[in-house]
């Protein structure tokens, strides 16, 4: 499966996955035009739309794609996603024929309560739950929920491609570096990100193993992150550390 990040809106990525026979799916089309252009340029036929959560910058283009291409729209069971034709839920496997693909559905409450991710074909389509070097804001869930959701994703194979919904990596990295200034893997990743962005290339997908080494929100039990959280008032507890990190990131201005 080919994995293509399609830039959309201000800093979103719509993920385009396609096989060698011209069959494509897209994940979280916040707008339709960039998808249509990417399909046309690659001579691909759209077969399905997958949605992770209800925010407009992730679903805004789904209706036009559904109606113009006559494709199914898979989404979590949430009335705020009226465009859906098929509902999927935690524990199910979504099987597609064209392109041939299987995706496990995992509920990841936190950024929103009904947020799901799709895992399969070597990729994690994680919407706004996990970002490279960061994680989603807590709009609806609790720190306990989002930490638990992230810990579930952290147990996936290390070579899984992390396909997240935004180009936030550089800004996330500036915060991560304040938490772990001595993390060599993080500094190496930031050099890579700077090179990619200077060339106007996406910084994602990353790999899960890279995130485990560099992303403070997946590292609340590592010594340097725990020490930083302790200095910033967190009690000696993973959820307290995670909440402290998330609040500090919300307030952070690089
Ligand atoms: Zn969102």
PDB file of C-alpha atoms and ligand atoms in Angstrom:
ATOM      1  CA  UNK A   1       0.000   0.000   0.000  1.00  0.00           C
ATOM      2  CA  UNK A   2       1.253   3.455  -0.888  1.00  0.00           C
ATOM      3  CA  UNK A   3       0.847   6.067   1.840  1.00  0.00           C
ATOM      4  CA  UNK A   4       0.573   9.714   0.770  1.00  0.00           C
ATOM      5  CA  UNK A   5      -0.009  12.749   2.999  1.00  0.00           C
ATOM      6  CA  UNK A   6      -2.129  15.302   1.137  1.00  0.00           C
ATOM      7  CA  UNK A   7      -1.821  18.822   2.617  1.00  0.00           C
ATOM      8  CA  UNK A   8      -5.154  20.574   3.198  1.00  0.00           C
ATOM      9  CA  UNK A   9      -6.525  23.663   4.929  1.00  0.00           C
ATOM     10  CA  UNK A  10      -3.935  25.475   7.057  1.00  0.00           C
ATOM     11  CA  UNK A  11      -1.917  22.570   8.423  1.00  0.00           C
ATOM     12  CA  UNK A  12      -3.994  19.387   8.013  1.00  0.00           C
ATOM     13  CA  UNK A  13      -2.978  16.178   6.314  1.00  0.00           C
ATOM     14  CA  UNK A  14      -5.532  14.054   4.513  1.00  0.00           C
ATOM     15  CA  UNK A  15      -4.078  10.557   4.205  1.00  0.00           C
ATOM     16  CA  UNK A  16      -4.356   8.896   0.815  1.00  0.00           C
ATOM     17  CA  UNK A  17      -3.696   5.139   0.666  1.00  0.00           C
ATOM     18  CA  UNK A  18      -3.649   3.321  -2.646  1.00  0.00           C
ATOM     19  CA  UNK A  19      -2.614   0.040  -4.240  1.00  0.00           C
ATOM     20  CA  UNK A  20      -0.824  -0.521  -7.571  1.00  0.00           C
ATOM     21  CA  UNK A  21      -4.131  -1.039  -9.393  1.00  0.00           C
ATOM     22  CA  UNK A  22      -5.411   2.507  -8.942  1.00  0.00           C
ATOM     23  CA  UNK A  23      -7.719   1.902  -5.962  1.00  0.00           C
ATOM     24  CA  UNK A  24      -7.567   4.539  -3.244  1.00  0.00           C
ATOM     25  CA  UNK A  25      -9.043   5.423   0.114  1.00  0.00           C
ATOM     26  CA  UNK A  26      -8.732   8.670   2.022  1.00  0.00           C
ATOM     27  CA  UNK A  27      -8.768   9.352   5.725  1.00  0.00           C
ATOM     28  CA  UNK A  28     -10.156  12.554   7.263  1.00  0.00           C
ATOM     29  CA  UNK A  29     -10.784  14.691   4.170  1.00  0.00           C
ATOM     30  CA  UNK A  30     -11.244  18.114   5.699  1.00  0.00           C
ATOM     31  CA  UNK A  31     -11.852  19.409   2.198  1.00  0.00           C
ATOM     32  CA  UNK A  32     -12.538  17.678  -1.112  1.00  0.00           C
ATOM     33  CA  UNK A  33     -10.504  19.658  -3.661  1.00  0.00           C
ATOM     34  CA  UNK A  34      -7.010  18.526  -2.590  1.00  0.00           C
ATOM     35  CA  UNK A  35      -8.227  14.903  -2.622  1.00  0.00           C
ATOM     36  CA  UNK A  36      -9.700  15.263  -6.100  1.00  0.00           C
ATOM     37  CA  UNK A  37      -6.470  16.820  -7.348  1.00  0.00           C
ATOM     38  CA  UNK A  38      -4.336  14.078  -5.790  1.00  0.00           C
ATOM     39  CA  UNK A  39      -6.543  11.318  -7.234  1.00  0.00           C
ATOM     40  CA  UNK A  40      -6.499  12.896 -10.668  1.00  0.00           C
ATOM     41  CA  UNK A  41      -2.733  13.436 -10.671  1.00  0.00           C
ATOM     42  CA  UNK A  42      -2.140   9.776  -9.781  1.00  0.00           C
ATOM     43  CA  UNK A  43      -4.983   8.380 -11.928  1.00  0.00           C
ATOM     44  CA  UNK A  44      -6.636   6.780  -8.889  1.00  0.00           C
ATOM     45  CA  UNK A  45     -10.256   5.864  -8.215  1.00  0.00           C
ATOM     46  CA  UNK A  46     -11.596   6.649  -4.763  1.00  0.00           C
ATOM     47  CA  UNK A  47     -13.201   3.588  -3.114  1.00  0.00           C
ATOM     48  CA  UNK A  48     -13.875   4.671   0.476  1.00  0.00           C
ATOM     49  CA  UNK A  49     -13.585   7.478   3.002  1.00  0.00           C
ATOM     50  CA  UNK A  50     -12.568   6.773   6.605  1.00  0.00           C
ATOM     51  CA  UNK A  51     -13.166   9.313   9.380  1.00  0.00           C
ATOM     52  CA  UNK A  52     -11.580   9.388  12.838  1.00  0.00           C
ATOM     53  CA  UNK A  53     -13.577  12.101  14.624  1.00  0.00           C
ATOM     54  CA  UNK A  54     -16.191  14.777  14.098  1.00  0.00           C
ATOM     55  CA  UNK A  55     -14.137  17.974  13.839  1.00  0.00           C
ATOM     56  CA  UNK A  56     -14.890  19.936  10.645  1.00  0.00           C
ATOM     57  CA  UNK A  57     -11.255  20.054   9.541  1.00  0.00           C
ATOM     58  CA  UNK A  58     -11.381  16.244   9.341  1.00  0.00           C
ATOM     59  CA  UNK A  59     -14.790  15.636   7.758  1.00  0.00           C
ATOM     60  CA  UNK A  60     -15.560  18.819   5.784  1.00  0.00           C
ATOM     61  CA  UNK A  61     -14.888  17.285   2.352  1.00  0.00           C
ATOM     62  CA  UNK A  62     -16.500  13.898   3.004  1.00  0.00           C
ATOM     63  CA  UNK A  63     -19.993  14.754   1.763  1.00  0.00           C
ATOM     64  CA  UNK A  64     -18.796  15.943  -1.650  1.00  0.00           C
ATOM     65  CA  UNK A  65     -16.543  12.898  -2.072  1.00  0.00           C
ATOM     66  CA  UNK A  66     -19.349  10.555  -0.977  1.00  0.00           C
ATOM     67  CA  UNK A  67     -21.859  12.065  -3.377  1.00  0.00           C
ATOM     68  CA  UNK A  68     -19.583  12.616  -6.387  1.00  0.00           C
ATOM     69  CA  UNK A  69     -17.714   9.309  -6.177  1.00  0.00           C
ATOM     70  CA  UNK A  70     -20.506   7.190  -4.691  1.00  0.00           C
ATOM     71  CA  UNK A  71     -18.237   5.798  -2.002  1.00  0.00           C
ATOM     72  CA  UNK A  72     -18.968   4.547   1.526  1.00  0.00           C
ATOM     73  CA  UNK A  73     -17.997   6.766   4.458  1.00  0.00           C
ATOM     74  CA  UNK A  74     -16.891   4.890   7.583  1.00  0.00           C
ATOM     75  CA  UNK A  75     -17.038   6.748  10.896  1.00  0.00           C
ATOM     76  CA  UNK A  76     -17.517   6.295  14.616  1.00  0.00           C
ATOM     77  CA  UNK A  77     -21.077   6.235  15.918  1.00  0.00           C
ATOM     78  CA  UNK A  78     -21.548   9.930  16.644  1.00  0.00           C
ATOM     79  CA  UNK A  79     -24.524  12.029  15.522  1.00  0.00           C
ATOM     80  CA  UNK A  80     -22.132  14.880  14.804  1.00  0.00           C
ATOM     81  CA  UNK A  81     -20.870  12.867  11.789  1.00  0.00           C
ATOM     82  CA  UNK A  82     -24.066  12.821   9.742  1.00  0.00           C
ATOM     83  CA  UNK A  83     -22.160  12.166   6.505  1.00  0.00           C
ATOM     84  CA  UNK A  84     -21.386   8.566   7.547  1.00  0.00           C
ATOM     85  CA  UNK A  85     -22.835   5.646   5.603  1.00  0.00           C
ATOM     86  CA  UNK A  86     -21.287   2.935   7.825  1.00  0.00           C
ATOM     87  CA  UNK A  87     -20.557   3.044  11.557  1.00  0.00           C
ATOM     88  CA  UNK A  88     -17.534   1.268  13.001  1.00  0.00           C
ATOM     89  CA  UNK A  89     -16.632   0.701  16.617  1.00  0.00           C
ATOM     90  CA  UNK A  90     -13.894  -0.438  18.957  1.00  0.00           C
ATOM     91  CA  UNK A  91     -12.876  -4.063  18.516  1.00  0.00           C
ATOM     92  CA  UNK A  92     -14.197  -4.424  14.986  1.00  0.00           C
ATOM     93  CA  UNK A  93     -12.109  -5.023  11.875  1.00  0.00           C
ATOM     94  CA  UNK A  94     -12.914  -3.044   8.750  1.00  0.00           C
ATOM     95  CA  UNK A  95     -12.243  -5.146   5.653  1.00  0.00           C
ATOM     96  CA  UNK A  96     -12.011  -3.457   2.259  1.00  0.00           C
ATOM     97  CA  UNK A  97     -11.858  -5.256  -1.106  1.00  0.00           C
ATOM     98  CA  UNK A  98     -10.429  -2.434  -3.262  1.00  0.00           C
ATOM     99  CA  UNK A  99      -7.780  -1.740  -2.211  1.00  0.00           C
ATOM    100  CA  UNK A 100      -7.531  -5.009  -0.309  1.00  0.00           C
ATOM    101  CA  UNK A 101      -6.995  -3.938   3.281  1.00  0.00           C
ATOM    102  CA  UNK A 102      -7.870  -4.716   6.890  1.00  0.00           C
ATOM    103  CA  UNK A 103      -8.027  -2.114   9.639  1.00  0.00           C
ATOM    104  CA  UNK A 104      -8.597  -2.751  13.321  1.00  0.00           C
ATOM    105  CA  UNK A 105     -10.795  -0.122  14.946  1.00  0.00           C
ATOM    106  CA  UNK A 106      -9.602   1.166  18.318  1.00  0.00           C
ATOM    107  CA  UNK A 107     -11.522   3.667  20.447  1.00  0.00           C
ATOM    108  CA  UNK A 108      -9.227   6.450  21.687  1.00  0.00           C
ATOM    109  CA  UNK A 109     -11.284   8.845  23.821  1.00  0.00           C
ATOM    110  CA  UNK A 110      -9.540  12.032  24.887  1.00  0.00           C
ATOM    111  CA  UNK A 111      -9.300  14.642  22.114  1.00  0.00           C
ATOM    112  CA  UNK A 112     -12.995  13.878  21.558  1.00  0.00           C
ATOM    113  CA  UNK A 113     -15.039  11.190  23.265  1.00  0.00           C
ATOM    114  CA  UNK A 114     -15.951   9.249  20.096  1.00  0.00           C
ATOM    115  CA  UNK A 115     -12.521   9.462  18.412  1.00  0.00           C
ATOM    116  CA  UNK A 116     -11.354   6.206  16.822  1.00  0.00           C
ATOM    117  CA  UNK A 117      -8.173   5.176  15.038  1.00  0.00           C
ATOM    118  CA  UNK A 118      -7.654   2.714  12.200  1.00  0.00           C
ATOM    119  CA  UNK A 119      -4.705   0.314  12.436  1.00  0.00           C
ATOM    120  CA  UNK A 120      -3.620  -1.954   9.612  1.00  0.00           C
ATOM    121  CA  UNK A 121      -1.440  -2.347   6.525  1.00  0.00           C
ATOM    122  CA  UNK A 122       1.497  -1.092   8.585  1.00  0.00           C
ATOM    123  CA  UNK A 123      -0.096   2.271   9.329  1.00  0.00           C
ATOM    124  CA  UNK A 124      -1.773   3.956  12.267  1.00  0.00           C
ATOM    125  CA  UNK A 125      -4.343   6.502  11.103  1.00  0.00           C
ATOM    126  CA  UNK A 126      -4.596   8.430  14.308  1.00  0.00           C
ATOM    127  CA  UNK A 127      -6.387  11.700  13.524  1.00  0.00           C
ATOM    128  CA  UNK A 128      -5.810  14.161  16.341  1.00  0.00           C
ATOM    129  CA  UNK A 129      -4.974  11.646  19.087  1.00  0.00           C
ATOM    130  CA  UNK A 130      -1.236  11.147  18.556  1.00  0.00           C
ATOM    131  CA  UNK A 131       0.939  13.656  16.720  1.00  0.00           C
ATOM    132  CA  UNK A 132       4.598  13.456  15.944  1.00  0.00           C
ATOM    133  CA  UNK A 133       6.281  14.710  19.140  1.00  0.00           C
ATOM    134  CA  UNK A 134       2.896  15.591  20.666  1.00  0.00           C
ATOM    135  CA  UNK A 135      -0.700  14.597  21.228  1.00  0.00           C
ATOM    136  CA  UNK A 136      -4.148  16.062  20.743  1.00  0.00           C
ATOM    137  CA  UNK A 137      -5.714  18.662  22.980  1.00  0.00           C
ATOM    138  CA  UNK A 138      -8.222  17.501  25.570  1.00  0.00           C
ATOM    139  CA  UNK A 139     -11.434  18.941  24.166  1.00  0.00           C
ATOM    140  CA  UNK A 140     -13.836  16.374  25.589  1.00  0.00           C
ATOM    141  CA  UNK A 141     -12.036  13.652  27.509  1.00  0.00           C
ATOM    142  CA  UNK A 142      -9.938  13.486  30.656  1.00  0.00           C
ATOM    143  CA  UNK A 143      -6.183  13.101  31.039  1.00  0.00           C
ATOM    144  CA  UNK A 144      -6.831   9.563  32.293  1.00  0.00           C
ATOM    145  CA  UNK A 145      -8.694   8.725  29.089  1.00  0.00           C
ATOM    146  CA  UNK A 146      -6.194  10.242  26.667  1.00  0.00           C
ATOM    147  CA  UNK A 147      -3.189   8.725  28.449  1.00  0.00           C
ATOM    148  CA  UNK A 148      -4.863   5.314  28.367  1.00  0.00           C
ATOM    149  CA  UNK A 149      -5.654   5.779  24.663  1.00  0.00           C
ATOM    150  CA  UNK A 150      -2.044   6.718  23.896  1.00  0.00           C
ATOM    151  CA  UNK A 151      -0.692   3.814  25.932  1.00  0.00           C
ATOM    152  CA  UNK A 152      -2.790   1.457  23.837  1.00  0.00           C
ATOM    153  CA  UNK A 153      -1.266   2.868  20.650  1.00  0.00           C
ATOM    154  CA  UNK A 154       2.218   2.673  22.158  1.00  0.00           C
ATOM    155  CA  UNK A 155       1.992  -1.125  22.215  1.00  0.00           C
ATOM    156  CA  UNK A 156       1.670  -1.390  18.414  1.00  0.00           C
ATOM    157  CA  UNK A 157       4.708  -2.609  16.414  1.00  0.00           C
ATOM    158  CA  UNK A 158       7.556  -0.099  16.386  1.00  0.00           C
ATOM    159  CA  UNK A 159       7.713   0.114  12.602  1.00  0.00           C
ATOM    160  CA  UNK A 160       4.058   1.216  12.373  1.00  0.00           C
ATOM    161  CA  UNK A 161       3.792   4.445  10.369  1.00  0.00           C
ATOM    162  CA  UNK A 162       2.193   7.196  12.441  1.00  0.00           C
ATOM    163  CA  UNK A 163      -0.172   9.053  10.086  1.00  0.00           C
ATOM    164  CA  UNK A 164      -1.476  11.992  12.076  1.00  0.00           C
ATOM    165  CA  UNK A 165      -3.845  14.789  11.145  1.00  0.00           C
ATOM    166  CA  UNK A 166      -1.651  17.886  11.328  1.00  0.00           C
ATOM    167  CA  UNK A 167       1.792  19.276  10.556  1.00  0.00           C
ATOM    168  CA  UNK A 168       2.507  20.241  14.162  1.00  0.00           C
ATOM    169  CA  UNK A 169       5.848  18.485  14.511  1.00  0.00           C
ATOM    170  CA  UNK A 170       8.215  21.461  14.676  1.00  0.00           C
ATOM    171  CA  UNK A 171       6.123  23.337  17.261  1.00  0.00           C
ATOM    172  CA  UNK A 172       5.615  20.139  19.256  1.00  0.00           C
ATOM    173  CA  UNK A 173       9.349  19.560  19.111  1.00  0.00           C
ATOM    174  CA  UNK A 174      10.159  22.967  20.590  1.00  0.00           C
ATOM    175  CA  UNK A 175       8.052  22.057  23.608  1.00  0.00           C
ATOM    176  CA  UNK A 176       9.452  18.515  23.797  1.00  0.00           C
ATOM    177  CA  UNK A 177      12.974  19.938  23.882  1.00  0.00           C
ATOM    178  CA  UNK A 178      12.129  22.051  26.950  1.00  0.00           C
ATOM    179  CA  UNK A 179      11.054  18.837  28.698  1.00  0.00           C
ATOM    180  CA  UNK A 180      13.972  16.671  27.557  1.00  0.00           C
ATOM    181  CA  UNK A 181      16.861  18.940  26.493  1.00  0.00           C
ATOM    182  CA  UNK A 182      19.297  16.025  26.694  1.00  0.00           C
ATOM    183  CA  UNK A 183      17.306  13.543  24.597  1.00  0.00           C
ATOM    184  CA  UNK A 184      19.672  12.736  21.699  1.00  0.00           C
ATOM    185  CA  UNK A 185      16.983  10.948  19.662  1.00  0.00           C
ATOM    186  CA  UNK A 186      14.737  13.994  19.968  1.00  0.00           C
ATOM    187  CA  UNK A 187      17.492  16.343  18.817  1.00  0.00           C
ATOM    188  CA  UNK A 188      18.215  14.080  15.843  1.00  0.00           C
ATOM    189  CA  UNK A 189      14.510  14.000  14.968  1.00  0.00           C
ATOM    190  CA  UNK A 190      14.304  17.800  15.178  1.00  0.00           C
ATOM    191  CA  UNK A 191      17.238  18.109  12.763  1.00  0.00           C
ATOM    192  CA  UNK A 192      15.394  15.799  10.367  1.00  0.00           C
ATOM    193  CA  UNK A 193      12.163  17.796  10.759  1.00  0.00           C
ATOM    194  CA  UNK A 194      13.977  21.072  10.090  1.00  0.00           C
ATOM    195  CA  UNK A 195      15.492  19.639   6.895  1.00  0.00           C
ATOM    196  CA  UNK A 196      12.155  18.286   5.683  1.00  0.00           C
ATOM    197  CA  UNK A 197      10.227  21.470   6.420  1.00  0.00           C
ATOM    198  CA  UNK A 198      12.912  23.661   4.828  1.00  0.00           C
ATOM    199  CA  UNK A 199      12.361  21.591   1.672  1.00  0.00           C
ATOM    200  CA  UNK A 200       8.591  22.073   2.066  1.00  0.00           C
ATOM    201  CA  UNK A 201       8.151  18.337   2.668  1.00  0.00           C
ATOM    202  CA  UNK A 202       5.894  16.725   5.302  1.00  0.00           C
ATOM    203  CA  UNK A 203       7.546  15.724   8.574  1.00  0.00           C
ATOM    204  CA  UNK A 204       5.210  12.729   8.758  1.00  0.00           C
ATOM    205  CA  UNK A 205       4.620   9.845   8.757  1.00  0.00           C
ATOM    206  CA  UNK A 206       6.986   9.084  11.581  1.00  0.00           C
ATOM    207  CA  UNK A 207       7.349   5.634  13.112  1.00  0.00           C
ATOM    208  CA  UNK A 208       5.984   4.528  16.430  1.00  0.00           C
ATOM    209  CA  UNK A 209       9.497   3.619  17.605  1.00  0.00           C
ATOM    210  CA  UNK A 210      10.613   7.187  16.879  1.00  0.00           C
ATOM    211  CA  UNK A 211       7.694   8.558  18.869  1.00  0.00           C
ATOM    212  CA  UNK A 212       8.475   6.235  21.779  1.00  0.00           C
ATOM    213  CA  UNK A 213      12.015   7.618  21.797  1.00  0.00           C
ATOM    214  CA  UNK A 214      11.138  11.296  21.318  1.00  0.00           C
ATOM    215  CA  UNK A 215       7.537  12.143  22.220  1.00  0.00           C
ATOM    216  CA  UNK A 216       7.202  13.266  25.857  1.00  0.00           C
ATOM    217  CA  UNK A 217       3.522  12.307  25.961  1.00  0.00           C
ATOM    218  CA  UNK A 218       4.549   8.660  25.401  1.00  0.00           C
ATOM    219  CA  UNK A 219       7.388   8.956  27.915  1.00  0.00           C
ATOM    220  CA  UNK A 220       5.708   9.938  31.187  1.00  0.00           C
ATOM    221  CA  UNK A 221       7.484   7.061  32.940  1.00  0.00           C
ATOM    222  CA  UNK A 222      10.980   7.971  31.727  1.00  0.00           C
ATOM    223  CA  UNK A 223      13.235   9.581  34.320  1.00  0.00           C
ATOM    224  CA  UNK A 224      13.822  12.951  32.673  1.00  0.00           C
ATOM    225  CA  UNK A 225      10.142  13.458  31.838  1.00  0.00           C
ATOM    226  CA  UNK A 226       9.062  12.381  35.314  1.00  0.00           C
ATOM    227  CA  UNK A 227      11.626  14.738  36.888  1.00  0.00           C
ATOM    228  CA  UNK A 228      10.431  17.636  34.711  1.00  0.00           C
ATOM    229  CA  UNK A 229       6.808  16.956  35.679  1.00  0.00           C
ATOM    230  CA  UNK A 230       7.758  16.754  39.339  1.00  0.00           C
ATOM    231  CA  UNK A 231       9.501  20.148  39.092  1.00  0.00           C
ATOM    232  CA  UNK A 232       6.291  21.494  37.525  1.00  0.00           C
ATOM    233  CA  UNK A 233       4.083  20.345  40.363  1.00  0.00           C
ATOM    234  CA  UNK A 234       2.934  16.869  39.298  1.00  0.00           C
ATOM    235  CA  UNK A 235       2.536  14.181  41.921  1.00  0.00           C
ATOM    236  CA  UNK A 236       4.334  10.883  41.411  1.00  0.00           C
ATOM    237  CA  UNK A 237       1.686   9.382  39.168  1.00  0.00           C
ATOM    238  CA  UNK A 238       1.569   8.837  35.367  1.00  0.00           C
ATOM    239  CA  UNK A 239      -1.813  10.553  34.924  1.00  0.00           C
ATOM    240  CA  UNK A 240      -0.695  13.556  36.980  1.00  0.00           C
ATOM    241  CA  UNK A 241       2.469  13.809  34.878  1.00  0.00           C
ATOM    242  CA  UNK A 242       0.495  13.532  31.665  1.00  0.00           C
ATOM    243  CA  UNK A 243      -1.977  16.226  32.806  1.00  0.00           C
ATOM    244  CA  UNK A 244       0.919  18.501  33.745  1.00  0.00           C
ATOM    245  CA  UNK A 245       2.574  18.000  30.354  1.00  0.00           C
ATOM    246  CA  UNK A 246      -0.682  18.635  28.477  1.00  0.00           C
ATOM    247  CA  UNK A 247      -1.433  21.825  30.448  1.00  0.00           C
ATOM    248  CA  UNK A 248       2.124  23.081  29.969  1.00  0.00           C
ATOM    249  CA  UNK A 249       1.937  22.436  26.234  1.00  0.00           C
ATOM    250  CA  UNK A 250      -1.405  24.279  26.042  1.00  0.00           C
ATOM    251  CA  UNK A 251       0.270  27.308  27.643  1.00  0.00           C
ATOM    252  CA  UNK A 252       3.516  27.009  25.670  1.00  0.00           C
ATOM    253  CA  UNK A 253       4.382  29.677  23.140  1.00  0.00           C
ATOM    254  CA  UNK A 254       7.493  28.770  21.182  1.00  0.00           C
TER     255      UNK A 254
HETATM  256 ZN1  LIG B   1      -9.710  17.360  16.080  1.00  0.00          ZN
END
